[in-house]
PDB file of C-alpha atoms in Angstrom:
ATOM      1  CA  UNK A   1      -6.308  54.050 117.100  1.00 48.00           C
ATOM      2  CA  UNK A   2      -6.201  54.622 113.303  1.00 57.00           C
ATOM      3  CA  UNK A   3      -8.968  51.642 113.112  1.00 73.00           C
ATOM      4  CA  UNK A   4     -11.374  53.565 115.244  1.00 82.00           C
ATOM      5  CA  UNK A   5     -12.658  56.467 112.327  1.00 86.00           C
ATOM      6  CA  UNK A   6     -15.531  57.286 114.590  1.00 89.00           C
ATOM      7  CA  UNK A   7     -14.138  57.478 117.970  1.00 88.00           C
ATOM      8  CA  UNK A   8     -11.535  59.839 116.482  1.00 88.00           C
ATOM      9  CA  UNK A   9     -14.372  62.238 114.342  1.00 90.00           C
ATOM     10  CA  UNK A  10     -16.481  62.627 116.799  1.00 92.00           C
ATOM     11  CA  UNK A  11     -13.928  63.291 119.623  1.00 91.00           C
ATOM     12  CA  UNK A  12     -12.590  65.983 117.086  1.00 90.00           C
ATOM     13  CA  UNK A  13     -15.772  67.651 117.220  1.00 94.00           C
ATOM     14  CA  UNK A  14     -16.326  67.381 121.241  1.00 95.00           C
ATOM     15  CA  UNK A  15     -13.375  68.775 122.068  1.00 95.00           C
ATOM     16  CA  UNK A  16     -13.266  72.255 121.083  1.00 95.00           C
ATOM     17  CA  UNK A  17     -17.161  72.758 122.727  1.00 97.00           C
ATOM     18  CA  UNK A  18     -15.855  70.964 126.170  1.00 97.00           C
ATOM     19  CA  UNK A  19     -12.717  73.824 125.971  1.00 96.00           C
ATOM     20  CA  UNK A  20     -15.174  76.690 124.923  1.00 96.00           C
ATOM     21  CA  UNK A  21     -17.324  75.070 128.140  1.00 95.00           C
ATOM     22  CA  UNK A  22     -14.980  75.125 130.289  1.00 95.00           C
ATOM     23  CA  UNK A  23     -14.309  78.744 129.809  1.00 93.00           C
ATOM     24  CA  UNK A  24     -17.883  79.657 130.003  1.00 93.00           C
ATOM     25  CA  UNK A  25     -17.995  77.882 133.605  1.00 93.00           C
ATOM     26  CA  UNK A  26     -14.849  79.479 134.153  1.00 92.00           C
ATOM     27  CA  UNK A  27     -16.162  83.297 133.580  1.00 89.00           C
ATOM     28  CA  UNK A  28     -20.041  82.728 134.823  1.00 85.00           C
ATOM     29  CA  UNK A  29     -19.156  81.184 137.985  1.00 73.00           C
ATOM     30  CA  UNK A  30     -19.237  84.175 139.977  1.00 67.00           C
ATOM     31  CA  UNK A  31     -23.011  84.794 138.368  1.00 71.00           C
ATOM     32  CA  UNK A  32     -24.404  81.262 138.656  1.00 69.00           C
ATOM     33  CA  UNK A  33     -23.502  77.585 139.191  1.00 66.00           C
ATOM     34  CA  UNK A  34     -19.936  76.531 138.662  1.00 70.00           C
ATOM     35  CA  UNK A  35     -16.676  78.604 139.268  1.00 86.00           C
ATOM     36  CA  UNK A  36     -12.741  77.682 138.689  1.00 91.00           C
ATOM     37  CA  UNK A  37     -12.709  73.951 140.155  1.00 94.00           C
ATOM     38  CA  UNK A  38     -15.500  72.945 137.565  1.00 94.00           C
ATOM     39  CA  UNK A  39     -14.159  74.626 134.804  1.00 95.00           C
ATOM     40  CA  UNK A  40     -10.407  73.338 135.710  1.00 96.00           C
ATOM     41  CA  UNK A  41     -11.491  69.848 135.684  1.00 97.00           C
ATOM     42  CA  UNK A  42     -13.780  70.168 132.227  1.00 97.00           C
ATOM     43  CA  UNK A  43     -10.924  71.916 130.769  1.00 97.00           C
ATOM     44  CA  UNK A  44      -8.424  69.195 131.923  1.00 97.00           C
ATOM     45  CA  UNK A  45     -10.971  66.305 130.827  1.00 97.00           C
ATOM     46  CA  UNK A  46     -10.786  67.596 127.491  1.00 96.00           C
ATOM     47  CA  UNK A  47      -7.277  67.220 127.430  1.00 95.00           C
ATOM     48  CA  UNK A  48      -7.327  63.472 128.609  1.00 95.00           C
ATOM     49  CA  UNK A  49      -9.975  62.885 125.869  1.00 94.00           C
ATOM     50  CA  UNK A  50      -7.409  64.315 123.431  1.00 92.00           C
ATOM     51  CA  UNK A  51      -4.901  62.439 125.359  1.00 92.00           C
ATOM     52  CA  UNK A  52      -6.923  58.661 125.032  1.00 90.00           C
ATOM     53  CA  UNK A  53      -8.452  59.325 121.439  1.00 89.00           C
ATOM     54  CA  UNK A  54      -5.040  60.624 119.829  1.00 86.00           C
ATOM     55  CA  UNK A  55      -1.757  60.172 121.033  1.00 83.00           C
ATOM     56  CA  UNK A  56      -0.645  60.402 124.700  1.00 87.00           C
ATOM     57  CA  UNK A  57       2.989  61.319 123.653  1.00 87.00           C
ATOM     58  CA  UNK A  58       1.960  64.767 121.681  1.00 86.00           C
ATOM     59  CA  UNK A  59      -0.287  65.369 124.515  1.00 88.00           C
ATOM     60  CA  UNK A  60       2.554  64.828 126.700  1.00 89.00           C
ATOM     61  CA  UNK A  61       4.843  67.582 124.339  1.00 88.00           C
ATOM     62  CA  UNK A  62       1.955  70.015 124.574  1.00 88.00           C
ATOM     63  CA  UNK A  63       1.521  70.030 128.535  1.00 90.00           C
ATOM     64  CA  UNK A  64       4.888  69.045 129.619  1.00 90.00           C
ATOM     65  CA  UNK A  65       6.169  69.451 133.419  1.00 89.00           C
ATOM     66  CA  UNK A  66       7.607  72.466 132.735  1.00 93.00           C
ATOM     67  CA  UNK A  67       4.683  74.268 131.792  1.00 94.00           C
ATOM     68  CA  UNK A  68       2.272  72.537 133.928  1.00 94.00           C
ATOM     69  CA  UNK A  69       4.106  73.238 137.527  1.00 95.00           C
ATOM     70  CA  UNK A  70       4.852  76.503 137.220  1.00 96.00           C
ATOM     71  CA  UNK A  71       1.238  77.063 135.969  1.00 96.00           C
ATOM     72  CA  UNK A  72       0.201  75.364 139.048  1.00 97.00           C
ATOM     73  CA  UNK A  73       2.383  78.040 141.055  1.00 97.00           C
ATOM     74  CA  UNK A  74       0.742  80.661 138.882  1.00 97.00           C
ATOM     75  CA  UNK A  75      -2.888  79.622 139.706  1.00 96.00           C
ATOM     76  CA  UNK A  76      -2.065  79.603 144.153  1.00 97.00           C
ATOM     77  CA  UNK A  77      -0.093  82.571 143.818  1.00 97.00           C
ATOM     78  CA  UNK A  78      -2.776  84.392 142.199  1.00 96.00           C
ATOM     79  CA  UNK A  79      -5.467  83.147 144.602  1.00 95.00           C
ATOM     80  CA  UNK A  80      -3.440  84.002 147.623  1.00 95.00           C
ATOM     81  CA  UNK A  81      -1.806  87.287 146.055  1.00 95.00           C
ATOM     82  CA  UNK A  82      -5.547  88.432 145.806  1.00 95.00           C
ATOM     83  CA  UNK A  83      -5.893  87.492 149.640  1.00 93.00           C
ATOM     84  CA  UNK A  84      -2.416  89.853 150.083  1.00 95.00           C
ATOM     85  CA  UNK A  85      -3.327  92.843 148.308  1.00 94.00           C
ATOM     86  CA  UNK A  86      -6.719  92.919 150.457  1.00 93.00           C
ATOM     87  CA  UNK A  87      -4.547  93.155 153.278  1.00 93.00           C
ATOM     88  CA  UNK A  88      -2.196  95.709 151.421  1.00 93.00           C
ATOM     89  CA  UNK A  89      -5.647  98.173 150.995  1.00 91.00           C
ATOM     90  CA  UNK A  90      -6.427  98.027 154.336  1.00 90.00           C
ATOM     91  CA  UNK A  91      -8.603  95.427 154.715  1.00 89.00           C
ATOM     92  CA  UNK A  92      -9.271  91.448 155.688  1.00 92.00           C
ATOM     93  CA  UNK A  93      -7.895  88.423 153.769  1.00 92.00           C
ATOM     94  CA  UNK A  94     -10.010  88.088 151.345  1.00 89.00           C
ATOM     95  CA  UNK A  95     -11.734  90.906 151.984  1.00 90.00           C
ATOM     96  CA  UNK A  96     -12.794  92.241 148.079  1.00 90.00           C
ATOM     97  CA  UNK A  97     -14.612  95.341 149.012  1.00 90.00           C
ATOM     98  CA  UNK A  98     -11.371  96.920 149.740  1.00 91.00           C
ATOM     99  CA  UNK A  99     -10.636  97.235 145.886  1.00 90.00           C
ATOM    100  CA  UNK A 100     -12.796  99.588 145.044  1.00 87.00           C
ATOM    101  CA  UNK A 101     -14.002 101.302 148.049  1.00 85.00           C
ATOM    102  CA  UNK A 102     -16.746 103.413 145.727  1.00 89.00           C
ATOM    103  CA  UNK A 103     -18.504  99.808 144.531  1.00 89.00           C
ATOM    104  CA  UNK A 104     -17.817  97.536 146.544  1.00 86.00           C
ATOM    105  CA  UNK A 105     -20.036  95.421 144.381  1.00 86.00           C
ATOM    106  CA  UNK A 106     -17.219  95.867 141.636  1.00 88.00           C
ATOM    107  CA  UNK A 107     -14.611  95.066 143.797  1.00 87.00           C
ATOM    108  CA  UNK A 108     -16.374  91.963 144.722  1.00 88.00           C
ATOM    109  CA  UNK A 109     -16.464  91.272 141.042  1.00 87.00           C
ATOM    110  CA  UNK A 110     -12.770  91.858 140.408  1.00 89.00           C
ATOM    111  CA  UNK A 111     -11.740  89.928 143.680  1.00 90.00           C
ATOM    112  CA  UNK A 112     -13.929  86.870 142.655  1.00 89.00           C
ATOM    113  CA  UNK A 113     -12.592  86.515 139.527  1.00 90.00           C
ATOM    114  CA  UNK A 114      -9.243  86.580 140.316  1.00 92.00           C
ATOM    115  CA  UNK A 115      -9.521  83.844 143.023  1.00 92.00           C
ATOM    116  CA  UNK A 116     -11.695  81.773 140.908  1.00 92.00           C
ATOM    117  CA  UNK A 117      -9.113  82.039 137.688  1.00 94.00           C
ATOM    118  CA  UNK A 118      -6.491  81.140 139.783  1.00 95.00           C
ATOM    119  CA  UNK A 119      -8.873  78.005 141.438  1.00 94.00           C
ATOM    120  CA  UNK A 120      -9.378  77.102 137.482  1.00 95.00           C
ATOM    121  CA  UNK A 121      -5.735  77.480 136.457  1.00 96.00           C
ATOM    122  CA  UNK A 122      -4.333  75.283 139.335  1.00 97.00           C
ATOM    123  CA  UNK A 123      -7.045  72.535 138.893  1.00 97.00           C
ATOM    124  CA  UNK A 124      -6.882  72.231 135.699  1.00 97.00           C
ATOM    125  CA  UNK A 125      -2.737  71.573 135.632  1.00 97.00           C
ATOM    126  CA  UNK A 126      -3.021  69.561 138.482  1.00 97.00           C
ATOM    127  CA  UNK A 127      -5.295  67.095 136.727  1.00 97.00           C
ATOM    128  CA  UNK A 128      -3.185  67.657 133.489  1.00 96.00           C
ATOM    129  CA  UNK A 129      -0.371  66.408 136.017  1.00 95.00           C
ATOM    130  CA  UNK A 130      -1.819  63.553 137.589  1.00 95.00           C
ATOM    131  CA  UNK A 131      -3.271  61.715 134.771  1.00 95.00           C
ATOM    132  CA  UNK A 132      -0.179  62.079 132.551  1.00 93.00           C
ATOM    133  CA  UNK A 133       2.037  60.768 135.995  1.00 91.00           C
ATOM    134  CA  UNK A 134      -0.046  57.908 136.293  1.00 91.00           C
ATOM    135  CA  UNK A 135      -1.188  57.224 132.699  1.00 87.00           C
ATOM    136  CA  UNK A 136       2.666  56.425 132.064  1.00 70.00           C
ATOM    137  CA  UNK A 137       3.071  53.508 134.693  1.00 59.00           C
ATOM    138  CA  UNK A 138       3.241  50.471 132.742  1.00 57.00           C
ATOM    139  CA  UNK A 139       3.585  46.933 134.218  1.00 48.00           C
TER     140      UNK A 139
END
């Protein structure tokens, strides 16, 4: 790719604003549009740009199996251990106004970001996962 100058430049500049994006979806989805699916998948898009433009291999160092399964354990544990400790306070699954029975607006707040962090942090390394497992088939 070393005969590409401008491919490379310009995906150097793109990718840090598509990370910083895909943390902005990532903490504003519980106020507007978006949430931790669409800020999973931008955030994992960035890393197959870096992944095409660069070099696959270093990619392939950086987000290896063994940090990108157990961070897909992290991100299902989290949602469902959010689900758990509603039922641990006394109420439903799911159930966020159990976590601060004074606000339950703020509990609301804290449940939703939880579940939607741990939506973002299992999306993201599943994507990660699949395109590095089938980027390395070759014929």
């Amino acid at each position: 790719m070393r005969e590409r100058p401008i491919l490379r430049t310009v995906s150097k500049l793109l990718i840090a604003p598509i990370l910083l994006y895909a943390l902005y979806v990532q903490f504003h989805g519980d106020f507007g549009p978006g949430g931790g699916f669409q800020a999973g998948v931008i955030f994992a898009a960035a890393v197959v740009l870096y992944s095409l433009i660069f070099d696959m291999d270093q990619a392939r160092r950086v987000f290896r199996p063994a940090l990108t399964r157990p961070l897909i354990a992290l991100g299902v544990l989290l949602y469902a251990g959010t689900g758990v400790a509603c039922l641990f306070f006394g109420g439903n699954f799911l159930d966020y106004n159990v976590f601060n029975p004074h606000h339950p607006a703020h509990g609301q707040e804290l449940g939703i970001f939880l579940v939607e962090l741990g939506v973002g942090i299992t999306v993201a390394n599943v994507m990660i996962t699949l395109f590095f497992t089938f980027a390395g088939r070759r014929q």
